[in-house]
mmCIF file of C-alpha atoms in Angstrom:
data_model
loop_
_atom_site.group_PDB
_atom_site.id
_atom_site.type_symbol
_atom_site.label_atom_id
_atom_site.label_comp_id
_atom_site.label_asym_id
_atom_site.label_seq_id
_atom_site.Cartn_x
_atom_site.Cartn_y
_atom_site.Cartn_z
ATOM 1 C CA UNK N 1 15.830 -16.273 -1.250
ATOM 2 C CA UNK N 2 11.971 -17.615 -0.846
ATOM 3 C CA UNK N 3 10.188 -16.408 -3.186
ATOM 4 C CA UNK N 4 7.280 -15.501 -0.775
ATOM 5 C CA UNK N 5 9.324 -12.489 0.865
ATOM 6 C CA UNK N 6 8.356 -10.507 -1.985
ATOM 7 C CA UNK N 7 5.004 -10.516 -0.792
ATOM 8 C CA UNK N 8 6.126 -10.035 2.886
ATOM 9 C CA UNK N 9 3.979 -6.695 2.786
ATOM 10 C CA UNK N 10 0.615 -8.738 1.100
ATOM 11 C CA UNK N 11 -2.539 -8.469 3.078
ATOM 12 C CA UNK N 12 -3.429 -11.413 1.158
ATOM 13 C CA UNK N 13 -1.985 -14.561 3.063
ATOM 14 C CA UNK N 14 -2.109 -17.011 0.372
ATOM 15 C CA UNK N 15 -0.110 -14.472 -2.306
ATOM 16 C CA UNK N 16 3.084 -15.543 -0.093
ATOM 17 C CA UNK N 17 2.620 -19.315 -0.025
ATOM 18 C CA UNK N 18 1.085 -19.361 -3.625
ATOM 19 C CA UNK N 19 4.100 -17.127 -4.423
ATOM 20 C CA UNK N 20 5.705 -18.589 -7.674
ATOM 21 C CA UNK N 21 2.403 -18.718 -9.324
ATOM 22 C CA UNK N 22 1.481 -15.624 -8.368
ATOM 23 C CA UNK N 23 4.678 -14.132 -9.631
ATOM 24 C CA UNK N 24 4.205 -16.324 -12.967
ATOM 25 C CA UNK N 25 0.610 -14.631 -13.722
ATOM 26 C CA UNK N 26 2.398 -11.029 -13.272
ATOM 27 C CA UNK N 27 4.767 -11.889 -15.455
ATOM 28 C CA UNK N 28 2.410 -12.942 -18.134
ATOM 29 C CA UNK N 29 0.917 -9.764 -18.063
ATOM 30 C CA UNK N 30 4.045 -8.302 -18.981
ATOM 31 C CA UNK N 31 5.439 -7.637 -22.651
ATOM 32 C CA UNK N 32 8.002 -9.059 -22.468
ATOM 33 C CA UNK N 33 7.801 -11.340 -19.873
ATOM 34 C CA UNK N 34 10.545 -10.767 -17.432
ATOM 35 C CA UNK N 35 12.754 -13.906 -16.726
ATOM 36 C CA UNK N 36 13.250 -13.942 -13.809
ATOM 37 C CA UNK N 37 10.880 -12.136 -10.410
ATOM 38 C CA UNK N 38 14.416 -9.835 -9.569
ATOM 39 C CA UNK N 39 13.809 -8.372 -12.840
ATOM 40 C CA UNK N 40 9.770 -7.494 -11.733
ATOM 41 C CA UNK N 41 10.835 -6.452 -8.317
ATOM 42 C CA UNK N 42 12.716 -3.135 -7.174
ATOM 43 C CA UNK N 43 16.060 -4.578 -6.492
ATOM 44 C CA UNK N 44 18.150 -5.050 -2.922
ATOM 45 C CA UNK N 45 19.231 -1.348 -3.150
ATOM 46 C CA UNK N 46 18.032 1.563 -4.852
ATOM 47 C CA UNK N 47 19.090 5.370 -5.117
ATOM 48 C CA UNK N 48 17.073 7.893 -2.980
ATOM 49 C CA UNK N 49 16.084 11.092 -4.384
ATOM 50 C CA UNK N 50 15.519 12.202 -0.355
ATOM 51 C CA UNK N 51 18.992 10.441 0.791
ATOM 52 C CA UNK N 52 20.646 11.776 -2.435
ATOM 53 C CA UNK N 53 22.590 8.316 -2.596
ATOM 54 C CA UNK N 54 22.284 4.375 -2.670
ATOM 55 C CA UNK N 55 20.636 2.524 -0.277
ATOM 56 C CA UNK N 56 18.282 -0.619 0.906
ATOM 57 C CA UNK N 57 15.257 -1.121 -0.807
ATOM 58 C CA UNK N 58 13.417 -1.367 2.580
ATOM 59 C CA UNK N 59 15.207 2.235 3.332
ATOM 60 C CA UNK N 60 13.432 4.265 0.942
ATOM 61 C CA UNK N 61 10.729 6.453 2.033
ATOM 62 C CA UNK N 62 7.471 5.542 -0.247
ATOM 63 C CA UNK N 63 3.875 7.358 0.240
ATOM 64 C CA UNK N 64 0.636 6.331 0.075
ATOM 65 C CA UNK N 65 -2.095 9.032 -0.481
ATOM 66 C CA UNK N 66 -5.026 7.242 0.841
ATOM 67 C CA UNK N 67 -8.684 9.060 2.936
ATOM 68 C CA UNK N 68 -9.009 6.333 5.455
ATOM 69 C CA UNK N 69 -8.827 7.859 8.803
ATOM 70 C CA UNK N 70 -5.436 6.336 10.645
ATOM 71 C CA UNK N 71 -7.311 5.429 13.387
ATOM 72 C CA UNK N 72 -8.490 2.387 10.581
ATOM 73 C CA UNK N 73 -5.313 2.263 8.999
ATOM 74 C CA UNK N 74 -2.806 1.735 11.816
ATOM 75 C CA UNK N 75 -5.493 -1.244 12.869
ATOM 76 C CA UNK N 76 -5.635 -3.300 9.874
ATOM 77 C CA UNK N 77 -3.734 -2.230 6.790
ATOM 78 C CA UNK N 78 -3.760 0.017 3.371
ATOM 79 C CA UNK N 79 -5.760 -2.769 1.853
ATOM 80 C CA UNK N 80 -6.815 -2.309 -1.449
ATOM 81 C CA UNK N 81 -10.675 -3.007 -2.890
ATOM 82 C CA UNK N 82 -10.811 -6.330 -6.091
ATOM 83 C CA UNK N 83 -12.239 -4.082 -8.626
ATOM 84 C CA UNK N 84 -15.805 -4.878 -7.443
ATOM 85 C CA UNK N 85 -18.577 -2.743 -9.189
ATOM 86 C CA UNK N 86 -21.655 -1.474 -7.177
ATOM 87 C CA UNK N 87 -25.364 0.391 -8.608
ATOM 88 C CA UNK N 88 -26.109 3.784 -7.653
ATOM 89 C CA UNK N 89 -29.103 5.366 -6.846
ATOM 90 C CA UNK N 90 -29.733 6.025 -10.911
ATOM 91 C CA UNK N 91 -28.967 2.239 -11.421
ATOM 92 C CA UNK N 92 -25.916 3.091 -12.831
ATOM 93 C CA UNK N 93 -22.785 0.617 -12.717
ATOM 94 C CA UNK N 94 -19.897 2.275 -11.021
ATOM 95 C CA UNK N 95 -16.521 1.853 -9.891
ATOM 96 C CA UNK N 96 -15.454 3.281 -6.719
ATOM 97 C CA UNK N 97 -13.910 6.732 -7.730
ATOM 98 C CA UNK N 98 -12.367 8.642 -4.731
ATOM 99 C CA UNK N 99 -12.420 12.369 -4.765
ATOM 100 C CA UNK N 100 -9.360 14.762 -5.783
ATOM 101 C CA UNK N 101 -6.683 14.410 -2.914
ATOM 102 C CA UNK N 102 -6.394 18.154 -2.331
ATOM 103 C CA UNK N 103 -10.240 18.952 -1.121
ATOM 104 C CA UNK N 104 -10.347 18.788 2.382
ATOM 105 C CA UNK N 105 -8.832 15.999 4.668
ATOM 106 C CA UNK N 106 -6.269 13.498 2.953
ATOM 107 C CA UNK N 107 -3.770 11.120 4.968
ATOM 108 C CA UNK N 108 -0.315 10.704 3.324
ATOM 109 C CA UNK N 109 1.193 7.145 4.797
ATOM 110 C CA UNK N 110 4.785 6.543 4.817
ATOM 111 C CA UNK N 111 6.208 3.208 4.095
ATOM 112 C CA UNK N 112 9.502 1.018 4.345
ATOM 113 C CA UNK N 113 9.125 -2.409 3.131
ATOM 114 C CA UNK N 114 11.215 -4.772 0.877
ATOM 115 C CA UNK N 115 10.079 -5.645 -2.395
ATOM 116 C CA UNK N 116 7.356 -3.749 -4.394
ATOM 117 C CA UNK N 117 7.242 -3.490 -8.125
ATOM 118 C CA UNK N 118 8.938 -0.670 -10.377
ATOM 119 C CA UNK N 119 5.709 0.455 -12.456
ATOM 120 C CA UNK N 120 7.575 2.721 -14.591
ATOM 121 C CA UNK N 121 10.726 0.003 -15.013
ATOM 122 C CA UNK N 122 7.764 -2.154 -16.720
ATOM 123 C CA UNK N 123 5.799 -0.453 -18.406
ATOM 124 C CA UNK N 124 6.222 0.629 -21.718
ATOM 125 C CA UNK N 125 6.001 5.206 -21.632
ATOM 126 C CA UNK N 126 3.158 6.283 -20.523
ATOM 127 C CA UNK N 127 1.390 9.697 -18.911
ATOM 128 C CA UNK N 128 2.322 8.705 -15.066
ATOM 129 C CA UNK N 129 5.955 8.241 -15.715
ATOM 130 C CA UNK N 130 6.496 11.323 -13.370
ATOM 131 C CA UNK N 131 4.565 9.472 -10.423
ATOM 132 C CA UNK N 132 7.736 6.918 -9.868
ATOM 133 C CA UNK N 133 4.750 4.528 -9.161
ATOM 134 C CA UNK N 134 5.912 1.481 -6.848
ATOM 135 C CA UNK N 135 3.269 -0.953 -6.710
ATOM 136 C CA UNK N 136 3.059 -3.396 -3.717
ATOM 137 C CA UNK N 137 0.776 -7.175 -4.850
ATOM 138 C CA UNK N 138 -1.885 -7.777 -2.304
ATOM 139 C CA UNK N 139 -1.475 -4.156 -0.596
ATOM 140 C CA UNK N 140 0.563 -3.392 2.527
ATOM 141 C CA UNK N 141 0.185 -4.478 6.020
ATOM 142 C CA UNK N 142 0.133 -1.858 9.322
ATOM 143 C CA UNK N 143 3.798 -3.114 10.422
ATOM 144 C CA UNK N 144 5.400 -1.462 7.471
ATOM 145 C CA UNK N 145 3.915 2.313 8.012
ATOM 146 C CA UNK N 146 5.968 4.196 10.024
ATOM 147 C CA UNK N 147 3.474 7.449 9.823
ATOM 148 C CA UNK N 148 1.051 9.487 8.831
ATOM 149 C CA UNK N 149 0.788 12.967 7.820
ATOM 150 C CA UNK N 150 -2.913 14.694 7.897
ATOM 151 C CA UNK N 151 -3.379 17.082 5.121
ATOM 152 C CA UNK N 152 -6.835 19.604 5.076
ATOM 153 C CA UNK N 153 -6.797 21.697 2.207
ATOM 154 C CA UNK N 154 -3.626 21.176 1.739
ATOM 155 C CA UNK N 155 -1.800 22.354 4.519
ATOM 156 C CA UNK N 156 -0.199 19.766 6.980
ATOM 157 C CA UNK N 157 -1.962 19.184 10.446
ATOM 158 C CA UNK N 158 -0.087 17.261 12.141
ATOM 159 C CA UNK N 159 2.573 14.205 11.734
ATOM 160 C CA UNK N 160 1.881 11.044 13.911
ATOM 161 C CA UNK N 161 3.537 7.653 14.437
ATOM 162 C CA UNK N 162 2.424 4.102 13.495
ATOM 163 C CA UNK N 163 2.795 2.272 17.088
ATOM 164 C CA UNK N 164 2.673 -1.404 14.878
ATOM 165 C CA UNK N 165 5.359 -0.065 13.133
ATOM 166 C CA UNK N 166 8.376 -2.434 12.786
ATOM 167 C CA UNK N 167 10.868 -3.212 10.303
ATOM 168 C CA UNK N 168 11.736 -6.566 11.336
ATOM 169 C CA UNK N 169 8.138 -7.577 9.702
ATOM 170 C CA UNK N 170 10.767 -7.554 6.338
ATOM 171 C CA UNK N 171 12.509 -10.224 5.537
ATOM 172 C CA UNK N 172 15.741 -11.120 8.023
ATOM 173 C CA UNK N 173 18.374 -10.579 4.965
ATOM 174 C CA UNK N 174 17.294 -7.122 4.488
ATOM 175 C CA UNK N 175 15.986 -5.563 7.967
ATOM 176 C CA UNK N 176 17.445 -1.919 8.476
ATOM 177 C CA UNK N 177 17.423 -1.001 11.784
ATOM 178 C CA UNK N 178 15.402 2.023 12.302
ATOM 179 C CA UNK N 179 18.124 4.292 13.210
ATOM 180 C CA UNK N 180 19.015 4.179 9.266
ATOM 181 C CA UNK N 181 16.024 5.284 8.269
ATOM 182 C CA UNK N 182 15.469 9.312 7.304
ATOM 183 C CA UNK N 183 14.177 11.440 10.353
ATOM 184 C CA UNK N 184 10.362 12.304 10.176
ATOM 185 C CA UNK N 185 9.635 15.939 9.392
ATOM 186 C CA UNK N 186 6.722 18.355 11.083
ATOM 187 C CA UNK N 187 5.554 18.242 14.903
ATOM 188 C CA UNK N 188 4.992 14.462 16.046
ATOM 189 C CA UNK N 189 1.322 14.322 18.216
ATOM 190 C CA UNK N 190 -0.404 12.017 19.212
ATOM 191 C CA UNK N 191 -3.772 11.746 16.429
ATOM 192 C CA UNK N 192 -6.846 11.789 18.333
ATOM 193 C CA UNK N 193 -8.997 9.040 16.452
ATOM 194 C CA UNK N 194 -11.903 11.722 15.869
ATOM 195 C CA UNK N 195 -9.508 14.547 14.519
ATOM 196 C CA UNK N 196 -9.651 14.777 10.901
ATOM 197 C CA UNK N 197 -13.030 12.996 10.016
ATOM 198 C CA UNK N 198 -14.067 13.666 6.716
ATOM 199 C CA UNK N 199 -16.694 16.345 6.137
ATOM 200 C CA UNK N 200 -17.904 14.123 3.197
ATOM 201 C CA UNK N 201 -17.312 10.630 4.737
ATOM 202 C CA UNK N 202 -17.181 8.091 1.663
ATOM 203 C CA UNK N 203 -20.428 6.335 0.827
ATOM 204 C CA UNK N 204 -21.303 2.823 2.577
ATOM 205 C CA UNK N 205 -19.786 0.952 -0.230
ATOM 206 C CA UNK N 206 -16.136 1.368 -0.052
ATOM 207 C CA UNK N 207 -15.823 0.155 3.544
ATOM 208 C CA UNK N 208 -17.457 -3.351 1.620
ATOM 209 C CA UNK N 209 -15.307 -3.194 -0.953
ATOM 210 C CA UNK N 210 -11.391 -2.528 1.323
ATOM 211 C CA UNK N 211 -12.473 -5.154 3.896
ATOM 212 C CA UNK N 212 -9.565 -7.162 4.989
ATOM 213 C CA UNK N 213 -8.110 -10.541 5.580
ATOM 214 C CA UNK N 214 -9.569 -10.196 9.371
ATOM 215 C CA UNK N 215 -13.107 -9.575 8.726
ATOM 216 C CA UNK N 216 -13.489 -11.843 5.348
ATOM 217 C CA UNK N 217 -16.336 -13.908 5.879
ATOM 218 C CA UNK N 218 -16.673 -16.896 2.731
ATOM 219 C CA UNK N 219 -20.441 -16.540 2.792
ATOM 220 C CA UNK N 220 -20.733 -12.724 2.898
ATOM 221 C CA UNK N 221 -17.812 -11.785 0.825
ATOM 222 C CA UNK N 222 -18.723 -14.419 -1.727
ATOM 223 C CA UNK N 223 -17.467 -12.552 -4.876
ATOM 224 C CA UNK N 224 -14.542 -11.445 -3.332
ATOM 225 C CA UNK N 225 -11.680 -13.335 -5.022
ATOM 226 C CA UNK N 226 -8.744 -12.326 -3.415
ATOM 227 C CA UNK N 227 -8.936 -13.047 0.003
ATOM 228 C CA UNK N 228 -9.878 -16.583 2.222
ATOM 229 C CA UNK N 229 -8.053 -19.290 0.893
ATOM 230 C CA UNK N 230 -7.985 -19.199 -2.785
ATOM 231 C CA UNK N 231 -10.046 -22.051 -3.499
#
């Protein structure tokens, strides 16, 4: 198998034709080094805690908790921001920090793709364990979201469907048709792009910092080291 359909999901082109390297500088972040990248990535089936039994990787139902309206989402992707710090208005240097998930509107994306890394599998114990963290290098692109559910205050709105979605975006060896996938749950309607705006919309920043490959631009994004080309 290439190793660039592990990053089959990657909003970052050049993670899937830089792939062995890539995979290499994960690995030496890891203690012990795994030996090989089937030992970093989930393997080609897994048991489902939903499905109560084995089955594809690119079968299991994943989530994303995320406060970008779908109407952005289902256009570009669940990009992720490069760790790029910003002043506030006391001078201060911050990190973006998003808000707790249960205050008023929060979008919960659900995902079927191929690869993705065990977090838990890794690392050595720590307080998450209970999260069953999969972590997907380089984020995950529109074609691999089936859906969204919209959450206010914790109570589900409504339960919508990703038009882009499509699992033959995963590698050929390990499409499952769609029929094989878990039914949704809730009333399917269709999202109106205004409906669920946030009442505290977050500040200018973040929109700079989760641009994607699309809009990357070498002279405005110029410390912005995951995206363009590499060089």
């Amino acid at each position: 198998m290439s190793s660039g359909n592990w990053f089959a999901t990657s909003t970052i082109s050049w993670f899937g034709s830089q792939a062995d390297e890539v995979i290499n500088n994960i690995a030496r972040k890891i203690d012990p080094a795994p030996p090989t990248p089937s030992h970093i990535f989930r393997p080609d089936t897994v048991p489902s805690a939903m499905q109560e039994q084995v089955v594809p990787t690119v079968a299991e139902p994943l989530i994303r908790w995320d406060r970008r309206n779908p109407s952005y989402i289902f256009q570009h992707a669940l990009s992720l921001g490069t760790a790029r710090y910003y002043r506030d208005d006391a001078n201060r240097l911050r990190r973006l920090h998003l808000p707790n998930m249960c205050d008023h509107v929060t979008y919960q994306y659900e995902i079927f793709a191929y690869g993705g890394i065990n977090v838990n599998r890794l690392l050595r114990p720590h307080e998450y364990n209970f999260e069953h963290e999969i972590a997907f290098p380089g984020g995950i692109q529109r074609e691999f979201i089936r859906s969204v559910r919209v959450y206010r205050d914790e109570t589900l709105q409504t339960v919508t469907k990703n038009p882009y979605f499509d699992v033959y975006a995963n590698p050929i060896r390990h499409v499952v048709p769609p029929t094989q996938l878990p039914g949704l749950f809730g009333s399917e309607v269709k999202l109106d792009p205004a409906e669920g705006q946030l009442s505290n919309p977050l500040p200018p920043h973040h929109e700079h910092r989760c641009r994607d490959v699309e809009t990357y631009n070498p002279d405005e994004d110029w410390d912005d080291l995951m995206h363009g080309n590499k060089d």
